[in-house]
Short mmCIF file of C-alpha atoms and ligand atoms in Angstrom, two decimals:
data_model
loop_
_atom_site.label_atom_id
_atom_site.label_comp_id
_atom_site.label_asym_id
_atom_site.label_seq_id
_atom_site.Cartn_x
_atom_site.Cartn_y
_atom_site.Cartn_z
CA MET M 1 228.57 120.71 128.06
CA ASN M 2 228.16 121.72 131.66
CA GLN M 3 226.94 118.83 133.87
CA ASN M 4 228.04 119.64 137.22
CA GLN M 5 224.61 119.25 139.09
CA SER M 6 223.93 115.93 137.10
CA GLU M 7 227.35 114.69 138.00
CA ALA M 8 226.86 115.54 141.77
CA LEU M 9 223.21 113.95 141.82
CA PHE M 10 224.37 111.00 140.06
CA ALA M 11 227.23 110.42 142.48
CA ARG M 12 224.78 110.57 145.40
CA ALA M 13 222.29 108.21 143.50
CA ARG M 14 224.65 105.67 142.89
CA GLN M 15 225.45 105.29 146.53
CA LEU M 16 221.79 104.44 147.13
CA ILE M 17 220.21 103.30 144.04
CA PRO M 18 221.55 100.35 141.97
CA GLY M 19 223.33 102.00 139.16
CA GLY M 20 221.88 105.36 140.16
CA VAL M 21 218.65 104.77 138.31
CA ASN M 22 215.25 103.44 138.81
CA SER M 23 215.09 101.84 135.30
CA PRO M 24 218.22 100.65 133.70
CA VAL M 25 218.22 102.41 130.27
CA ARG M 26 218.16 105.77 131.91
CA ALA M 27 221.93 105.06 132.99
CA PHE M 28 223.45 105.81 129.59
CA ARG M 29 225.26 102.39 129.55
CA SER M 30 224.87 101.86 126.00
CA VAL M 31 225.77 105.21 124.85
CA GLY M 32 228.34 105.98 127.39
CA GLY M 33 228.67 109.18 129.58
CA THR M 34 226.92 110.30 132.68
CA PRO M 35 222.90 110.71 132.38
CA PHE M 36 221.57 114.23 132.85
CA PHE M 37 218.93 114.92 135.47
CA VAL M 38 215.76 116.80 134.73
CA LYS M 39 214.15 119.27 136.90
CA ALA M 40 211.56 120.41 134.79
CA ALA M 41 209.93 119.85 131.53
CA ARG M 42 207.51 122.08 129.17
CA GLY M 43 206.03 121.30 125.92
CA ALA M 44 208.80 119.63 123.79
CA MET M 45 211.50 120.76 126.14
CA LEU M 46 213.46 119.29 129.06
CA ILE M 47 215.37 121.68 131.38
CA THR M 48 218.23 119.79 133.00
CA ALA M 49 219.48 120.34 136.59
CA ASP M 50 222.22 122.38 135.05
CA ASP M 51 219.80 124.65 133.02
CA ARG M 52 220.14 123.19 129.62
CA GLU M 53 217.08 123.14 127.31
CA LEU M 54 216.85 120.07 125.27
CA ILE M 55 214.38 119.20 122.43
CA ASP M 56 212.97 115.94 123.66
CA PHE M 57 212.28 112.95 121.36
CA VAL M 58 211.85 110.58 124.04
CA CYS M 59 208.73 112.00 125.55
CA THR M 60 209.06 110.13 128.71
CA TRP M 61 209.43 106.90 126.63
CA GLY M 62 206.21 107.50 124.85
CA PRO M 63 203.32 108.88 127.31
CA ALA M 64 203.84 112.57 126.35
CA ILE M 65 202.00 112.81 123.23
CA HIS M 66 200.79 116.16 124.26
CA GLY M 67 204.37 117.33 125.44
CA HIS M 68 205.38 117.78 128.77
CA ASN M 69 203.23 119.41 131.70
CA HIS M 70 200.36 120.30 129.45
CA PRO M 71 198.06 122.96 131.00
CA ARG M 72 194.95 120.83 130.46
CA ILE M 73 196.37 117.76 132.00
CA LYS M 74 197.77 119.80 134.72
CA ALA M 75 194.36 121.20 135.57
CA ALA M 76 192.52 117.84 135.51
CA ILE M 77 194.97 116.59 137.91
CA ALA M 78 194.59 119.60 140.06
CA THR M 79 190.82 119.24 140.21
CA ALA M 80 191.05 115.71 140.92
CA LEU M 81 193.31 116.35 143.75
CA GLU M 82 191.00 118.76 145.50
CA HIS M 83 188.67 115.78 146.02
CA GLY M 84 191.30 113.13 147.21
CA THR M 85 194.20 110.85 145.82
CA SER M 86 192.85 107.52 146.40
CA PHE M 87 189.61 105.99 147.85
CA GLY M 88 189.88 102.22 147.56
CA THR M 89 186.40 102.04 146.13
CA PRO M 90 185.00 102.44 142.53
CA ASN M 91 185.34 106.13 141.50
CA PRO M 92 183.65 108.00 138.68
CA TYR M 93 186.68 108.57 136.57
CA GLU M 94 187.32 104.80 136.14
CA VAL M 95 183.77 104.61 134.37
CA GLU M 96 184.75 107.55 132.15
CA MET M 97 188.14 106.07 131.22
CA ALA M 98 186.60 102.83 130.32
CA GLU M 99 183.96 104.59 128.15
CA LEU M 100 186.78 106.32 126.14
CA ILE M 101 188.85 103.20 125.82
CA VAL M 102 186.14 101.30 124.63
CA LYS M 103 184.96 103.98 122.15
CA PHE M 104 188.43 104.46 120.60
CA VAL M 105 190.11 100.95 120.58
CA PRO M 106 187.98 98.84 118.14
CA SER M 107 188.53 95.39 119.61
CA ILE M 108 187.85 96.36 123.37
CA GLN M 109 184.57 95.59 124.75
CA LYS M 110 185.53 95.46 128.35
CA VAL M 111 188.59 96.89 130.16
CA ARG M 112 190.33 96.50 133.50
CA MET M 113 192.80 99.14 134.53
CA CYS M 114 195.94 98.56 136.39
CA ASN M 115 199.22 100.65 137.28
CA SER M 116 201.68 99.74 134.55
CA GLY M 117 202.25 98.15 131.14
CA THR M 118 204.04 95.34 132.90
CA GLU M 119 200.90 94.63 134.91
CA ALA M 120 198.74 94.69 131.72
CA THR M 121 200.82 92.11 129.84
CA MET M 122 201.23 89.71 132.61
CA SER M 123 197.50 89.90 133.51
CA ALA M 124 196.48 89.42 129.91
CA ILE M 125 198.60 86.44 129.41
CA ARG M 126 197.21 85.05 132.87
CA LEU M 127 193.77 85.51 131.47
CA ALA M 128 194.45 83.86 128.06
CA ARG M 129 195.80 80.96 129.94
CA GLY M 130 192.81 80.64 132.01
CA PHE M 131 190.52 80.92 129.05
CA THR M 132 192.43 78.40 126.86
CA LYS M 133 193.44 76.25 129.63
CA ARG M 134 196.90 76.02 128.07
CA ASP M 135 200.32 76.95 129.44
CA LYS M 136 202.58 77.85 126.35
CA ILE M 137 202.78 81.41 124.99
CA ILE M 138 204.53 82.74 121.97
CA LYS M 139 206.48 85.97 121.88
CA PHE M 140 208.82 87.47 119.28
CA ALA M 141 212.50 88.31 119.75
CA GLY M 142 212.85 92.01 120.32
CA CYS M 143 209.29 92.67 121.33
CA TYR M 144 209.42 93.95 124.96
CA HIS M 145 206.37 93.57 127.24
CA GLY M 146 207.41 94.50 130.43
CA HIS M 147 209.66 92.69 133.04
CA SER M 148 207.53 89.92 134.39
CA ASP M 149 209.24 86.43 134.28
CA SER M 150 207.75 84.61 131.47
CA LEU M 151 208.17 87.77 129.09
CA LEU M 152 211.89 88.59 129.81
CA ILE M 153 212.87 86.13 127.10
CA LYS M 154 214.07 87.10 123.83
CA ALA M 155 215.94 84.98 121.32
CA GLY M 156 216.30 81.05 121.62
CA SER M 157 218.27 79.42 118.94
CA GLY M 158 215.73 79.23 116.36
CA ALA M 159 212.04 78.95 115.85
CA LEU M 160 211.28 75.69 117.68
CA THR M 161 213.70 75.81 120.57
CA HIS M 162 212.46 76.69 124.04
CA GLY M 163 213.49 80.15 125.31
CA ASN M 164 216.23 80.91 127.31
CA PRO M 165 215.84 83.57 130.24
CA ASP M 166 217.36 87.00 129.21
CA SER M 167 217.55 87.81 132.95
CA ALA M 168 219.00 86.06 135.79
CA GLY M 169 216.23 85.04 138.28
CA VAL M 170 213.82 83.63 135.61
CA PRO M 171 213.64 79.97 136.31
CA ALA M 172 214.33 77.81 133.23
CA SER M 173 211.02 75.97 133.89
CA PHE M 174 209.00 79.29 133.30
CA ALA M 175 211.20 80.25 130.31
CA ARG M 176 210.21 76.74 128.88
CA GLU M 177 206.59 77.87 128.65
CA THR M 178 207.67 80.68 126.32
CA VAL M 179 208.19 79.95 122.72
CA VAL M 180 210.33 82.76 121.12
CA LEU M 181 210.10 83.41 117.42
CA PRO M 182 211.50 85.89 114.81
CA TYR M 183 209.15 88.73 114.16
CA ASN M 184 207.83 88.92 110.51
CA ASP M 185 208.53 85.19 109.96
CA ARG M 186 205.40 83.39 108.94
CA ALA M 187 207.00 80.01 108.44
CA ALA M 188 208.54 80.08 112.01
CA LEU M 189 205.09 80.65 113.42
CA GLU M 190 203.56 77.96 111.50
CA ALA M 191 206.04 75.47 112.58
CA ALA M 192 205.68 76.50 116.15
CA PHE M 193 202.06 75.61 116.01
CA ALA M 194 202.66 72.46 114.34
CA ALA M 195 205.35 71.61 117.02
CA ASN M 196 203.03 72.51 119.94
CA PRO M 197 199.55 71.24 119.17
CA ASN M 198 196.74 72.48 121.20
CA GLN M 199 199.22 73.92 123.77
CA ILE M 200 199.54 77.60 122.73
CA ALA M 201 197.40 79.74 125.03
CA CYS M 202 198.29 83.04 123.35
CA VAL M 203 200.49 84.89 120.96
CA ILE M 204 201.67 88.18 122.24
CA LEU M 205 203.37 90.80 120.10
CA GLU M 206 203.81 94.71 119.58
CA PRO M 207 202.08 94.87 116.20
CA TYR M 208 204.64 97.67 115.50
CA CYS M 209 207.68 96.93 117.34
CA GLY M 210 209.00 99.98 119.51
CA ASN M 211 211.53 98.43 121.81
CA VAL M 212 214.11 97.22 119.40
CA GLY M 213 214.15 100.39 117.70
CA PHE M 214 210.96 100.96 115.41
CA ILE M 215 210.12 98.11 113.16
CA MET M 216 206.96 97.80 111.06
CA PRO M 217 205.38 94.51 109.90
CA ASP M 218 205.45 93.23 106.34
CA PRO M 219 202.36 93.71 104.23
CA GLY M 220 199.88 90.96 105.26
CA TYR M 221 201.92 89.63 108.36
CA LEU M 222 199.48 90.77 111.08
CA GLN M 223 196.57 89.40 109.09
CA TYR M 224 198.38 86.30 108.91
CA VAL M 225 199.08 86.11 112.75
CA ARG M 226 195.32 86.83 113.32
CA GLU M 227 194.31 84.08 110.88
CA ILE M 228 196.75 81.37 112.29
CA THR M 229 196.02 82.09 116.03
CA ALA M 230 192.22 82.05 115.37
CA LYS M 231 192.48 78.59 113.52
CA HIS M 232 194.29 77.22 116.69
CA GLY M 233 192.03 78.46 119.25
CA THR M 234 194.91 80.70 120.60
CA VAL M 235 194.28 84.14 122.11
CA LEU M 236 195.80 87.07 120.07
CA ILE M 237 197.29 89.78 122.37
CA PHE M 238 198.21 93.16 120.92
CA ASP M 239 200.73 94.76 123.17
CA GLU M 240 199.86 98.35 122.37
CA VAL M 241 201.14 99.84 125.47
CA MET M 242 203.41 102.14 123.18
CA THR M 243 201.26 102.14 119.96
CA GLY M 244 197.94 102.72 121.53
CA PHE M 245 196.52 106.23 120.98
CA ARG M 246 199.94 107.04 119.25
CA ILE M 247 199.69 105.34 115.83
CA ALA M 248 196.06 106.20 115.67
CA LYS M 249 193.46 106.90 118.32
CA GLY M 250 192.43 103.24 118.07
CA GLY M 251 196.36 102.02 117.88
CA VAL M 252 197.95 99.89 115.24
CA GLN M 253 194.61 97.73 115.25
CA GLU M 254 192.72 100.59 113.78
CA ARG M 255 195.45 101.34 111.25
CA GLU M 256 195.88 97.91 110.16
CA LYS M 257 192.07 96.75 110.49
CA ILE M 258 193.00 93.78 112.65
CA THR M 259 191.01 92.57 115.56
CA PRO M 260 192.82 91.22 118.39
CA ASP M 261 191.30 89.30 121.19
CA LEU M 262 192.94 91.21 123.88
CA THR M 263 194.84 94.47 123.89
CA CYS M 264 197.24 95.78 126.36
CA LEU M 265 197.68 99.58 127.07
CA GLY M 266 199.73 101.95 129.28
CA LYS M 267 201.82 105.08 128.76
CA ILE M 268 199.54 107.62 126.86
CA ILE M 269 196.36 106.42 128.67
CA GLY M 270 197.93 107.73 132.05
CA GLY M 271 198.74 111.26 130.64
CA GLY M 272 202.18 110.88 132.57
CA LEU M 273 201.00 109.15 135.63
CA PRO M 274 201.51 105.55 136.21
CA VAL M 275 198.81 103.39 134.55
CA GLY M 276 198.20 100.38 132.54
CA ALA M 277 195.15 98.33 131.18
CA PHE M 278 194.13 95.48 129.12
CA GLY M 279 190.86 94.75 127.64
CA GLY M 280 189.06 92.81 124.82
CA ARG M 281 186.37 90.29 123.96
CA ALA M 282 183.69 90.35 126.67
CA ASP M 283 183.56 86.60 127.02
CA ILE M 284 187.18 86.37 127.67
CA MET M 285 187.22 89.57 130.06
CA ASP M 286 184.42 88.10 132.12
CA LEU M 287 186.75 85.43 133.24
CA ILE M 288 188.58 87.72 135.55
CA ALA M 289 187.72 88.04 139.49
CA PRO M 290 185.11 88.90 140.74
CA LEU M 291 183.12 87.40 137.62
CA GLY M 292 185.53 84.39 136.99
CA PRO M 293 188.37 82.32 138.25
CA VAL M 294 191.23 84.47 136.94
CA TYR M 295 192.64 86.57 139.76
CA GLN M 296 193.88 90.13 139.16
CA ALA M 297 193.85 93.06 141.63
CA GLY M 298 195.42 96.51 142.47
CA THR M 299 195.36 98.59 145.57
CA LEU M 300 195.80 101.73 143.36
CA SER M 301 194.14 100.52 140.16
CA GLY M 302 191.99 103.30 138.69
CA ASN M 303 193.54 105.87 140.88
CA PRO M 304 191.66 108.84 140.51
CA LEU M 305 194.67 111.33 139.72
CA ALA M 306 195.97 108.91 136.99
CA MET M 307 192.38 108.52 135.56
CA ALA M 308 191.91 112.38 135.49
CA ALA M 309 195.21 112.79 133.75
CA GLY M 310 194.51 110.13 131.16
CA ILE M 311 191.06 111.18 130.48
CA ALA M 312 192.12 114.83 129.76
CA GLY M 313 194.85 113.59 127.30
CA LEU M 314 192.42 111.13 125.40
CA ARG M 315 189.87 113.95 125.16
CA MET M 316 192.40 116.18 123.62
CA LEU M 317 193.48 113.64 121.12
CA GLU M 318 189.78 113.17 119.97
CA GLU M 319 189.54 117.05 119.58
CA LEU M 320 192.77 117.66 117.92
CA ASN M 321 193.13 114.35 115.73
CA PRO M 322 196.74 115.10 115.50
CA TYR M 323 197.92 112.03 113.64
CA ALA M 324 198.14 113.47 110.01
CA ARG M 325 200.31 116.32 111.13
CA LEU M 326 202.52 114.26 113.50
CA ASP M 327 203.16 111.95 110.45
CA GLN M 328 204.21 115.14 108.46
CA LEU M 329 206.63 116.00 111.24
CA GLY M 330 207.88 112.42 111.44
CA ARG M 331 208.69 112.45 107.70
CA GLN M 332 210.60 115.61 107.84
CA LEU M 333 212.79 114.16 110.46
CA ARG M 334 213.10 110.98 108.64
CA ASP M 335 213.96 112.62 105.27
CA ALA M 336 216.50 115.02 106.90
CA VAL M 337 218.48 111.81 108.42
CA LEU M 338 218.44 109.98 105.24
CA ALA M 339 219.53 112.80 103.22
CA ALA M 340 222.35 113.33 105.73
CA GLY M 341 223.40 109.96 105.57
CA ARG M 342 223.26 109.95 101.58
CA ALA M 343 225.57 113.12 101.72
CA LYS M 344 228.12 111.60 104.14
CA GLY M 345 228.05 108.33 102.57
CA ILE M 346 226.81 106.48 105.71
CA PRO M 347 224.25 103.83 105.35
CA VAL M 348 221.18 104.69 107.62
CA GLN M 349 217.65 103.22 107.82
CA VAL M 350 214.77 105.34 109.31
CA PRO M 351 211.81 103.36 109.90
CA GLN M 352 209.08 105.74 110.69
CA CYS M 353 205.11 105.76 111.11
CA GLY M 354 203.41 108.85 112.44
CA SER M 355 205.05 110.09 115.79
CA MET M 356 207.32 106.98 115.97
CA PHE M 357 210.78 106.53 114.17
CA SER M 358 214.12 105.36 114.85
CA ILE M 359 217.61 105.53 113.29
CA PHE M 360 219.68 102.51 112.44
CA PHE M 361 223.17 103.02 111.11
CA THR M 362 222.91 99.81 108.87
CA ALA M 363 222.78 99.23 104.96
CA THR M 364 220.22 96.22 105.63
CA PRO M 365 216.68 97.01 105.81
CA VAL M 366 215.43 96.59 109.57
CA ARG M 367 212.63 93.88 109.88
CA ASP M 368 213.34 91.96 112.99
CA TYR M 369 215.53 91.60 115.90
CA ASP M 370 218.52 90.06 114.02
CA THR M 371 218.51 93.13 111.46
CA ALA M 372 218.11 95.56 114.22
CA LEU M 373 221.34 94.35 115.85
CA LYS M 374 223.21 95.01 112.72
CA GLY M 375 222.87 98.49 113.40
CA ASP M 376 226.19 100.16 114.40
CA ALA M 377 225.67 100.99 117.97
CA LYS M 378 228.96 102.62 118.41
CA LEU M 379 228.19 105.04 115.71
CA PHE M 380 224.76 105.58 117.15
CA GLY M 381 226.38 106.45 120.50
CA ARG M 382 228.67 109.05 118.69
CA PHE M 383 225.54 110.36 116.91
CA PHE M 384 223.64 110.45 120.19
CA HIS M 385 226.23 112.66 121.81
CA ALA M 386 226.63 114.82 119.01
CA CYS M 387 222.91 115.61 118.99
CA LEU M 388 222.80 116.08 122.84
CA GLU M 389 225.76 118.53 122.68
CA ARG M 390 223.66 120.56 120.19
CA GLY M 391 220.49 120.42 122.31
CA VAL M 392 218.65 117.48 121.06
CA TYR M 393 217.74 114.45 123.14
CA LEU M 394 217.20 111.06 121.58
CA ALA M 395 216.74 107.92 123.42
CA PRO M 396 220.17 106.93 125.02
CA SER M 397 220.32 103.42 123.01
CA ALA M 398 220.47 102.47 119.43
CA TYR M 399 217.48 100.18 119.95
CA GLU M 400 214.86 102.49 121.35
CA ALA M 401 212.17 104.47 119.40
CA GLY M 402 212.09 108.14 119.22
CA PHE M 403 208.77 109.92 119.77
CA LEU M 404 207.03 113.29 118.80
CA SER M 405 204.51 115.08 120.48
CA THR M 406 201.93 117.82 119.58
CA ALA M 407 204.04 120.40 121.42
CA HIS M 408 206.92 119.81 118.76
CA ASP M 409 206.30 122.83 116.47
CA GLY M 410 207.84 123.54 113.03
CA ALA M 411 210.70 125.47 114.63
CA ALA M 412 211.49 122.46 116.95
CA ILE M 413 211.48 120.08 114.15
CA ASP M 414 213.43 122.37 111.72
CA ARG M 415 216.10 122.79 114.61
CA ALA M 416 216.29 118.89 115.15
CA CYS M 417 216.71 118.40 111.38
CA GLN M 418 219.60 120.85 111.31
CA VAL M 419 221.26 119.07 114.33
CA PHE M 420 220.68 115.67 112.79
CA GLU M 421 222.33 116.92 109.56
CA GLU M 422 225.42 118.43 111.43
CA ALA M 423 225.71 115.36 113.70
CA VAL M 424 225.76 112.98 110.84
CA ARG M 425 228.19 115.24 109.03
CA GLY M 426 230.53 115.10 111.94
CA LEU M 427 230.68 111.34 112.27
C1 PLP Q 1 206.77 100.40 128.07
C2 PLP Q 1 206.03 99.13 127.66
C3 PLP Q 1 205.75 97.93 128.45
C4 PLP Q 1 205.78 98.16 129.96
O1 PLP Q 1 205.20 99.25 130.54
P1 PLP Q 1 205.75 99.72 131.95
O2 PLP Q 1 204.68 100.70 132.27
O3 PLP Q 1 207.07 100.24 131.73
O4 PLP Q 1 205.70 98.59 132.86
C5 PLP Q 1 205.01 96.99 127.94
N1 PLP Q 1 204.92 96.81 126.67
C6 PLP Q 1 205.23 97.64 125.72
C7 PLP Q 1 205.01 97.51 124.10
C8 PLP Q 1 206.02 98.83 126.11
O5 PLP Q 1 206.44 99.85 125.34
#
């Protein structure tokens, strides 16, 4: 396919930006080839620097639940822009945003805005430590919570070993405060609490995992996590940066009827501009400065443009209630891939809920990090490029979720199903 403009831009970018990208997965390292540059996006489509139109199942990694460049979000930003881009004082949009979040997300009584999902999880963990006066945290292998030090740790060698840093530059002493466990494993969680009595400040998890591909919990697992954290006086943090307003208006916690103590949000609540938020029980949230001793701040937090974009997006979700329809479209995609795999004799798993899905080329059902890694990444790379050549863009990694938006109409989904079928047939 014609990539002349993208190749030229990437060559320039690589001179000045490490790896040519400002976020690593954009570099296509895990699928091979040169990333395409996008000069515009509209609805469900990306338009590349070489004027190719692609049906987009990445949706800017989740935020674009209304598709790209939605007229109402654009208009909301334009209106806010008339009045100024940042004030450094409280502004009316922040209040409206807080009211919407508290209204939609069942467990949130108070909320603080920040600028990214990374800030949200980092701040929520500091708050949990301040509240419990404990230092250790539990996270799960394969759950991604942004790139702050104590969260960039994935799999140690078993439930009770201390974490090893995933990234250079994370001090081993920080990593020791993070206990990493397998997701969906009750016995491992129970053992970790027994091995660290009165030391666990919080358990943080993606209630539905979206950053190792898409993985759902076993029935009753989230309820178990809620019960054991409550029993040990440990703060339960749901990282719903990806699932918030996507799985349901109130996120996974609404769908599963589980009440975490704190919740992290981002992505959709910014309507395509940079935003994060964390919120939850009022008694915990009131420990944040200026009311309490846990410090957290941000020059651009509650930025009026970002708030205006996010508010417009959330109001549209309220009006449209698109979740049943998104699930229908998601099922159609899933069924097409499963049927294509059967026809070709290639084992494939397609976990899917609502507008989130992923495609693992493995015979083993995927329920945690280890089973996700059984997916054939080489085969996925070939599938990815076969789809891209036919005008369908999936996330450029075997371990990322796919996303639908309300702008994906029947024609786009039909076309994608056809492309998936052809791509699998050609493997
Ligand atoms: C994207 C994501 C983050 C990080 O958000 P950024 O805005 O990229 O910092 C954290 N947690 C989850 C679950 C995410 O999907």
